[in-house]
């Protein structure tokens, strides 16, 4: 049996290792001592780097999710405003259509009365000779104004679209700016159901 003694200077200290056998066990023991006395500094640095990188990703993902949520709320509000504008215009068109039907019926009745009076050889009243115009075919300035989008909703829609365009520009690489808060736009119609209309129904084609 061989006794091996090995002395190596390291860091100003002498480490003496004794082993039994042919010397391989002693060398292995010495390597273990060296490994324990010199833990790789890059290990801790790499762990810190990984944690830092994961933290950055988490913040970026959270910011991205927040931006997506805010943009979705704005898009929903824009759809709601667009729908309300369309509904308002359709109601005005329906009302004008009914007025046209009433005018057509009244004009038809006047003509009937005129024929009866003429057949009797009597004088036709002047009011029966005044034509009753169909507001759909001959709209007045008030009728035309009623078909326009409500100014308040139109302004809200324009503001919402401008905000989204500005946010899109600011989110370009290097801008460093996120979403623009808009309380009125984001909260508009959030408690109401948008129904099952398709995107084509919610377009900005307002049948003007």
PDB file of C-alpha atoms in Angstrom:
ATOM      1  CA  UNK A   1       0.000   0.000   0.000  1.00  0.00           C
ATOM      2  CA  UNK A   2       1.407   3.368  -1.013  1.00  0.00           C
ATOM      3  CA  UNK A   3       1.012   6.600   0.892  1.00  0.00           C
ATOM      4  CA  UNK A   4       1.027   9.664  -1.323  1.00  0.00           C
ATOM      5  CA  UNK A   5       1.676  13.110  -0.006  1.00  0.00           C
ATOM      6  CA  UNK A   6       1.294  16.075  -2.310  1.00  0.00           C
ATOM      7  CA  UNK A   7       1.683  19.733  -1.501  1.00  0.00           C
ATOM      8  CA  UNK A   8       0.612  22.465  -3.953  1.00  0.00           C
ATOM      9  CA  UNK A   9       0.711  26.198  -3.319  1.00  0.00           C
ATOM     10  CA  UNK A  10      -2.600  27.886  -4.009  1.00  0.00           C
ATOM     11  CA  UNK A  11      -3.774  31.335  -2.996  1.00  0.00           C
ATOM     12  CA  UNK A  12      -1.003  31.664  -0.470  1.00  0.00           C
ATOM     13  CA  UNK A  13      -2.110  28.550   1.453  1.00  0.00           C
ATOM     14  CA  UNK A  14      -0.693  25.058   1.366  1.00  0.00           C
ATOM     15  CA  UNK A  15      -3.159  22.194   1.019  1.00  0.00           C
ATOM     16  CA  UNK A  16      -1.825  18.777   1.966  1.00  0.00           C
ATOM     17  CA  UNK A  17      -3.721  15.749   0.741  1.00  0.00           C
ATOM     18  CA  UNK A  18      -3.065  12.194   1.865  1.00  0.00           C
ATOM     19  CA  UNK A  19      -4.476   9.241   0.009  1.00  0.00           C
ATOM     20  CA  UNK A  20      -4.204   5.507  -0.051  1.00  0.00           C
ATOM     21  CA  UNK A  21      -3.510   3.317  -2.989  1.00  0.00           C
ATOM     22  CA  UNK A  22      -1.721   4.082  -6.219  1.00  0.00           C
ATOM     23  CA  UNK A  23      -2.165   7.858  -6.036  1.00  0.00           C
ATOM     24  CA  UNK A  24      -5.283   8.226  -8.201  1.00  0.00           C
ATOM     25  CA  UNK A  25      -7.537   8.541  -5.171  1.00  0.00           C
ATOM     26  CA  UNK A  26      -5.329  11.243  -3.757  1.00  0.00           C
ATOM     27  CA  UNK A  27      -5.413  13.191  -7.005  1.00  0.00           C
ATOM     28  CA  UNK A  28      -9.212  12.886  -7.150  1.00  0.00           C
ATOM     29  CA  UNK A  29      -9.469  14.092  -3.565  1.00  0.00           C
ATOM     30  CA  UNK A  30      -7.222  17.036  -4.357  1.00  0.00           C
ATOM     31  CA  UNK A  31      -9.358  17.936  -7.368  1.00  0.00           C
ATOM     32  CA  UNK A  32     -12.410  17.859  -5.114  1.00  0.00           C
ATOM     33  CA  UNK A  33     -10.741  20.217  -2.677  1.00  0.00           C
ATOM     34  CA  UNK A  34      -9.803  22.547  -5.510  1.00  0.00           C
ATOM     35  CA  UNK A  35     -13.361  22.449  -6.897  1.00  0.00           C
ATOM     36  CA  UNK A  36     -14.854  23.304  -3.526  1.00  0.00           C
ATOM     37  CA  UNK A  37     -12.352  26.045  -2.835  1.00  0.00           C
ATOM     38  CA  UNK A  38     -13.006  27.670  -6.234  1.00  0.00           C
ATOM     39  CA  UNK A  39     -16.722  27.653  -7.094  1.00  0.00           C
ATOM     40  CA  UNK A  40     -17.211  28.995 -10.613  1.00  0.00           C
ATOM     41  CA  UNK A  41     -18.006  32.695 -10.308  1.00  0.00           C
ATOM     42  CA  UNK A  42     -19.814  32.604 -13.655  1.00  0.00           C
ATOM     43  CA  UNK A  43     -22.452  30.317 -12.177  1.00  0.00           C
ATOM     44  CA  UNK A  44     -23.841  32.991  -9.884  1.00  0.00           C
ATOM     45  CA  UNK A  45     -23.461  35.612 -12.564  1.00  0.00           C
ATOM     46  CA  UNK A  46     -25.361  33.429 -15.011  1.00  0.00           C
ATOM     47  CA  UNK A  47     -28.128  32.840 -12.477  1.00  0.00           C
ATOM     48  CA  UNK A  48     -28.465  36.576 -11.860  1.00  0.00           C
ATOM     49  CA  UNK A  49     -28.476  37.186 -15.600  1.00  0.00           C
ATOM     50  CA  UNK A  50     -31.205  34.615 -16.144  1.00  0.00           C
ATOM     51  CA  UNK A  51     -33.348  36.107 -13.389  1.00  0.00           C
ATOM     52  CA  UNK A  52     -32.819  39.589 -14.769  1.00  0.00           C
ATOM     53  CA  UNK A  53     -33.723  38.491 -18.298  1.00  0.00           C
ATOM     54  CA  UNK A  54     -36.820  36.636 -17.122  1.00  0.00           C
ATOM     55  CA  UNK A  55     -37.851  39.741 -15.189  1.00  0.00           C
ATOM     56  CA  UNK A  56     -37.546  41.901 -18.292  1.00  0.00           C
ATOM     57  CA  UNK A  57     -39.636  39.473 -20.310  1.00  0.00           C
ATOM     58  CA  UNK A  58     -42.286  39.433 -17.607  1.00  0.00           C
ATOM     59  CA  UNK A  59     -42.524  43.222 -17.552  1.00  0.00           C
ATOM     60  CA  UNK A  60     -42.676  43.392 -21.328  1.00  0.00           C
ATOM     61  CA  UNK A  61     -45.392  40.758 -21.485  1.00  0.00           C
ATOM     62  CA  UNK A  62     -47.409  42.497 -18.779  1.00  0.00           C
ATOM     63  CA  UNK A  63     -47.126  45.816 -20.589  1.00  0.00           C
ATOM     64  CA  UNK A  64     -48.094  44.173 -23.861  1.00  0.00           C
ATOM     65  CA  UNK A  65     -51.130  42.507 -22.290  1.00  0.00           C
ATOM     66  CA  UNK A  66     -52.187  45.813 -20.748  1.00  0.00           C
ATOM     67  CA  UNK A  67     -51.850  47.623 -24.077  1.00  0.00           C
ATOM     68  CA  UNK A  68     -53.808  44.901 -25.862  1.00  0.00           C
ATOM     69  CA  UNK A  69     -56.563  45.057 -23.248  1.00  0.00           C
ATOM     70  CA  UNK A  70     -56.822  48.845 -23.479  1.00  0.00           C
ATOM     71  CA  UNK A  71     -56.848  48.753 -27.260  1.00  0.00           C
ATOM     72  CA  UNK A  72     -59.551  46.081 -27.227  1.00  0.00           C
ATOM     73  CA  UNK A  73     -61.692  48.286 -24.980  1.00  0.00           C
ATOM     74  CA  UNK A  74     -61.235  51.201 -27.357  1.00  0.00           C
ATOM     75  CA  UNK A  75     -62.079  49.029 -30.361  1.00  0.00           C
ATOM     76  CA  UNK A  76     -65.218  47.821 -28.586  1.00  0.00           C
ATOM     77  CA  UNK A  77     -66.206  51.402 -27.787  1.00  0.00           C
ATOM     78  CA  UNK A  78     -65.628  52.425 -31.408  1.00  0.00           C
ATOM     79  CA  UNK A  79     -67.873  49.605 -32.598  1.00  0.00           C
ATOM     80  CA  UNK A  80     -70.528  50.717 -30.127  1.00  0.00           C
ATOM     81  CA  UNK A  81     -70.355  54.342 -31.309  1.00  0.00           C
ATOM     82  CA  UNK A  82     -70.461  53.241 -34.948  1.00  0.00           C
ATOM     83  CA  UNK A  83     -73.471  51.063 -34.238  1.00  0.00           C
ATOM     84  CA  UNK A  84     -75.293  53.871 -32.420  1.00  0.00           C
ATOM     85  CA  UNK A  85     -74.657  56.247 -35.327  1.00  0.00           C
ATOM     86  CA  UNK A  86     -75.996  53.686 -37.770  1.00  0.00           C
ATOM     87  CA  UNK A  87     -79.063  53.031 -35.590  1.00  0.00           C
ATOM     88  CA  UNK A  88     -79.789  56.764 -35.282  1.00  0.00           C
ATOM     89  CA  UNK A  89     -79.576  57.270 -39.048  1.00  0.00           C
ATOM     90  CA  UNK A  90     -81.706  54.199 -39.762  1.00  0.00           C
ATOM     91  CA  UNK A  91     -84.351  55.474 -37.342  1.00  0.00           C
ATOM     92  CA  UNK A  92     -84.361  58.835 -39.112  1.00  0.00           C
ATOM     93  CA  UNK A  93     -84.679  57.109 -42.485  1.00  0.00           C
ATOM     94  CA  UNK A  94     -87.516  54.929 -41.196  1.00  0.00           C
ATOM     95  CA  UNK A  95     -89.339  57.972 -39.821  1.00  0.00           C
ATOM     96  CA  UNK A  96     -88.903  59.779 -43.151  1.00  0.00           C
ATOM     97  CA  UNK A  97     -90.219  56.727 -44.958  1.00  0.00           C
ATOM     98  CA  UNK A  98     -93.340  56.653 -42.793  1.00  0.00           C
ATOM     99  CA  UNK A  99     -93.847  60.367 -43.395  1.00  0.00           C
ATOM    100  CA  UNK A 100     -93.593  59.644 -47.106  1.00  0.00           C
ATOM    101  CA  UNK A 101     -96.238  56.929 -46.818  1.00  0.00           C
ATOM    102  CA  UNK A 102     -98.518  59.280 -44.880  1.00  0.00           C
ATOM    103  CA  UNK A 103     -97.963  61.997 -47.487  1.00  0.00           C
ATOM    104  CA  UNK A 104     -98.778  59.577 -50.308  1.00  0.00           C
ATOM    105  CA  UNK A 105    -102.015  58.506 -48.570  1.00  0.00           C
ATOM    106  CA  UNK A 106    -103.000  62.121 -47.891  1.00  0.00           C
ATOM    107  CA  UNK A 107    -102.302  63.133 -51.496  1.00  0.00           C
ATOM    108  CA  UNK A 108    -104.336  60.192 -52.753  1.00  0.00           C
ATOM    109  CA  UNK A 109    -107.249  61.184 -50.498  1.00  0.00           C
ATOM    110  CA  UNK A 110    -107.068  64.800 -51.716  1.00  0.00           C
ATOM    111  CA  UNK A 111    -107.253  63.723 -55.328  1.00  0.00           C
ATOM    112  CA  UNK A 112    -110.242  61.555 -54.494  1.00  0.00           C
ATOM    113  CA  UNK A 113    -112.019  64.504 -52.839  1.00  0.00           C
ATOM    114  CA  UNK A 114    -111.226  66.766 -55.784  1.00  0.00           C
ATOM    115  CA  UNK A 115    -112.818  64.292 -58.195  1.00  0.00           C
ATOM    116  CA  UNK A 116    -115.940  64.033 -56.053  1.00  0.00           C
ATOM    117  CA  UNK A 117    -116.260  67.814 -55.811  1.00  0.00           C
ATOM    118  CA  UNK A 118    -115.678  68.217 -59.539  1.00  0.00           C
ATOM    119  CA  UNK A 119    -118.352  65.624 -60.285  1.00  0.00           C
ATOM    120  CA  UNK A 120    -120.785  67.629 -58.188  1.00  0.00           C
ATOM    121  CA  UNK A 121    -119.933  70.853 -60.017  1.00  0.00           C
ATOM    122  CA  UNK A 122    -118.835  72.580 -56.847  1.00  0.00           C
ATOM    123  CA  UNK A 123    -115.893  74.877 -56.214  1.00  0.00           C
ATOM    124  CA  UNK A 124    -112.785  73.029 -55.130  1.00  0.00           C
ATOM    125  CA  UNK A 125    -111.308  74.356 -51.858  1.00  0.00           C
ATOM    126  CA  UNK A 126    -107.855  75.910 -52.251  1.00  0.00           C
ATOM    127  CA  UNK A 127    -106.258  73.667 -49.631  1.00  0.00           C
ATOM    128  CA  UNK A 128    -107.161  70.593 -51.687  1.00  0.00           C
ATOM    129  CA  UNK A 129    -105.246  72.011 -54.636  1.00  0.00           C
ATOM    130  CA  UNK A 130    -101.988  72.272 -52.704  1.00  0.00           C
ATOM    131  CA  UNK A 131     -99.899  69.196 -53.529  1.00  0.00           C
ATOM    132  CA  UNK A 132     -98.674  67.093 -50.630  1.00  0.00           C
ATOM    133  CA  UNK A 133     -95.047  66.297 -51.347  1.00  0.00           C
ATOM    134  CA  UNK A 134     -93.331  63.057 -50.464  1.00  0.00           C
ATOM    135  CA  UNK A 135     -90.516  63.966 -48.034  1.00  0.00           C
ATOM    136  CA  UNK A 136     -88.427  61.051 -49.316  1.00  0.00           C
ATOM    137  CA  UNK A 137     -88.540  62.362 -52.879  1.00  0.00           C
ATOM    138  CA  UNK A 138     -88.612  66.042 -51.934  1.00  0.00           C
ATOM    139  CA  UNK A 139     -86.877  66.325 -48.565  1.00  0.00           C
ATOM    140  CA  UNK A 140     -86.806  69.619 -46.719  1.00  0.00           C
ATOM    141  CA  UNK A 141     -83.611  70.987 -45.121  1.00  0.00           C
ATOM    142  CA  UNK A 142     -84.847  69.624 -41.786  1.00  0.00           C
ATOM    143  CA  UNK A 143     -85.391  66.200 -43.348  1.00  0.00           C
ATOM    144  CA  UNK A 144     -81.863  66.190 -44.736  1.00  0.00           C
ATOM    145  CA  UNK A 145     -80.438  67.269 -41.398  1.00  0.00           C
ATOM    146  CA  UNK A 146     -82.241  64.439 -39.632  1.00  0.00           C
ATOM    147  CA  UNK A 147     -80.337  61.941 -41.799  1.00  0.00           C
ATOM    148  CA  UNK A 148     -76.950  63.227 -40.662  1.00  0.00           C
ATOM    149  CA  UNK A 149     -75.018  61.401 -37.922  1.00  0.00           C
ATOM    150  CA  UNK A 150     -75.629  62.872 -34.452  1.00  0.00           C
ATOM    151  CA  UNK A 151     -72.858  65.449 -33.886  1.00  0.00           C
ATOM    152  CA  UNK A 152     -71.971  64.189 -30.398  1.00  0.00           C
ATOM    153  CA  UNK A 153     -71.564  60.573 -31.547  1.00  0.00           C
ATOM    154  CA  UNK A 154     -69.689  61.623 -34.658  1.00  0.00           C
ATOM    155  CA  UNK A 155     -67.255  63.670 -32.588  1.00  0.00           C
ATOM    156  CA  UNK A 156     -66.750  60.767 -30.188  1.00  0.00           C
ATOM    157  CA  UNK A 157     -66.042  58.395 -33.070  1.00  0.00           C
ATOM    158  CA  UNK A 158     -63.591  60.811 -34.650  1.00  0.00           C
ATOM    159  CA  UNK A 159     -61.764  61.260 -31.345  1.00  0.00           C
ATOM    160  CA  UNK A 160     -61.524  57.502 -30.819  1.00  0.00           C
ATOM    161  CA  UNK A 161     -60.103  56.911 -34.287  1.00  0.00           C
ATOM    162  CA  UNK A 162     -57.577  59.703 -33.834  1.00  0.00           C
ATOM    163  CA  UNK A 163     -56.442  58.237 -30.516  1.00  0.00           C
ATOM    164  CA  UNK A 164     -55.907  54.791 -32.036  1.00  0.00           C
ATOM    165  CA  UNK A 165     -53.955  56.259 -34.954  1.00  0.00           C
ATOM    166  CA  UNK A 166     -51.771  58.277 -32.595  1.00  0.00           C
ATOM    167  CA  UNK A 167     -51.147  55.258 -30.361  1.00  0.00           C
ATOM    168  CA  UNK A 168     -50.159  53.193 -33.386  1.00  0.00           C
ATOM    169  CA  UNK A 169     -47.576  55.807 -34.355  1.00  0.00           C
ATOM    170  CA  UNK A 170     -46.249  56.067 -30.797  1.00  0.00           C
ATOM    171  CA  UNK A 171     -45.849  52.297 -30.490  1.00  0.00           C
ATOM    172  CA  UNK A 172     -43.392  52.205 -33.350  1.00  0.00           C
ATOM    173  CA  UNK A 173     -39.856  51.049 -32.376  1.00  0.00           C
ATOM    174  CA  UNK A 174     -37.975  53.715 -30.483  1.00  0.00           C
ATOM    175  CA  UNK A 175     -40.994  55.756 -29.434  1.00  0.00           C
ATOM    176  CA  UNK A 176     -41.075  54.473 -25.842  1.00  0.00           C
ATOM    177  CA  UNK A 177     -44.687  55.585 -25.421  1.00  0.00           C
ATOM    178  CA  UNK A 178     -47.614  53.298 -24.674  1.00  0.00           C
ATOM    179  CA  UNK A 179     -51.355  53.742 -24.765  1.00  0.00           C
ATOM    180  CA  UNK A 180     -53.060  57.101 -24.426  1.00  0.00           C
ATOM    181  CA  UNK A 181     -55.756  57.017 -21.725  1.00  0.00           C
ATOM    182  CA  UNK A 182     -59.190  58.091 -22.890  1.00  0.00           C
ATOM    183  CA  UNK A 183     -61.807  57.574 -20.215  1.00  0.00           C
ATOM    184  CA  UNK A 184     -64.764  58.708 -22.323  1.00  0.00           C
ATOM    185  CA  UNK A 185     -63.919  56.419 -25.220  1.00  0.00           C
ATOM    186  CA  UNK A 186     -62.997  53.355 -23.157  1.00  0.00           C
ATOM    187  CA  UNK A 187     -66.117  53.513 -20.979  1.00  0.00           C
ATOM    188  CA  UNK A 188     -68.564  54.298 -23.767  1.00  0.00           C
ATOM    189  CA  UNK A 189     -71.209  51.596 -23.974  1.00  0.00           C
ATOM    190  CA  UNK A 190     -69.155  49.003 -22.065  1.00  0.00           C
ATOM    191  CA  UNK A 191     -72.205  47.717 -20.168  1.00  0.00           C
ATOM    192  CA  UNK A 192     -74.320  47.226 -23.281  1.00  0.00           C
ATOM    193  CA  UNK A 193     -74.411  44.209 -25.546  1.00  0.00           C
ATOM    194  CA  UNK A 194     -73.076  44.737 -29.037  1.00  0.00           C
ATOM    195  CA  UNK A 195     -75.285  41.955 -30.347  1.00  0.00           C
ATOM    196  CA  UNK A 196     -74.241  39.522 -33.062  1.00  0.00           C
ATOM    197  CA  UNK A 197     -73.726  41.933 -35.914  1.00  0.00           C
ATOM    198  CA  UNK A 198     -70.836  41.248 -38.215  1.00  0.00           C
ATOM    199  CA  UNK A 199     -67.977  43.652 -38.768  1.00  0.00           C
ATOM    200  CA  UNK A 200     -69.509  44.616 -42.089  1.00  0.00           C
ATOM    201  CA  UNK A 201     -72.648  45.777 -40.285  1.00  0.00           C
ATOM    202  CA  UNK A 202     -70.531  47.930 -38.011  1.00  0.00           C
ATOM    203  CA  UNK A 203     -68.620  49.626 -40.780  1.00  0.00           C
ATOM    204  CA  UNK A 204     -68.541  53.362 -41.252  1.00  0.00           C
ATOM    205  CA  UNK A 205     -70.733  53.169 -44.347  1.00  0.00           C
ATOM    206  CA  UNK A 206     -73.613  55.129 -42.894  1.00  0.00           C
ATOM    207  CA  UNK A 207     -75.805  55.270 -46.008  1.00  0.00           C
ATOM    208  CA  UNK A 208     -75.548  59.036 -46.338  1.00  0.00           C
TER     209      UNK A 208
END
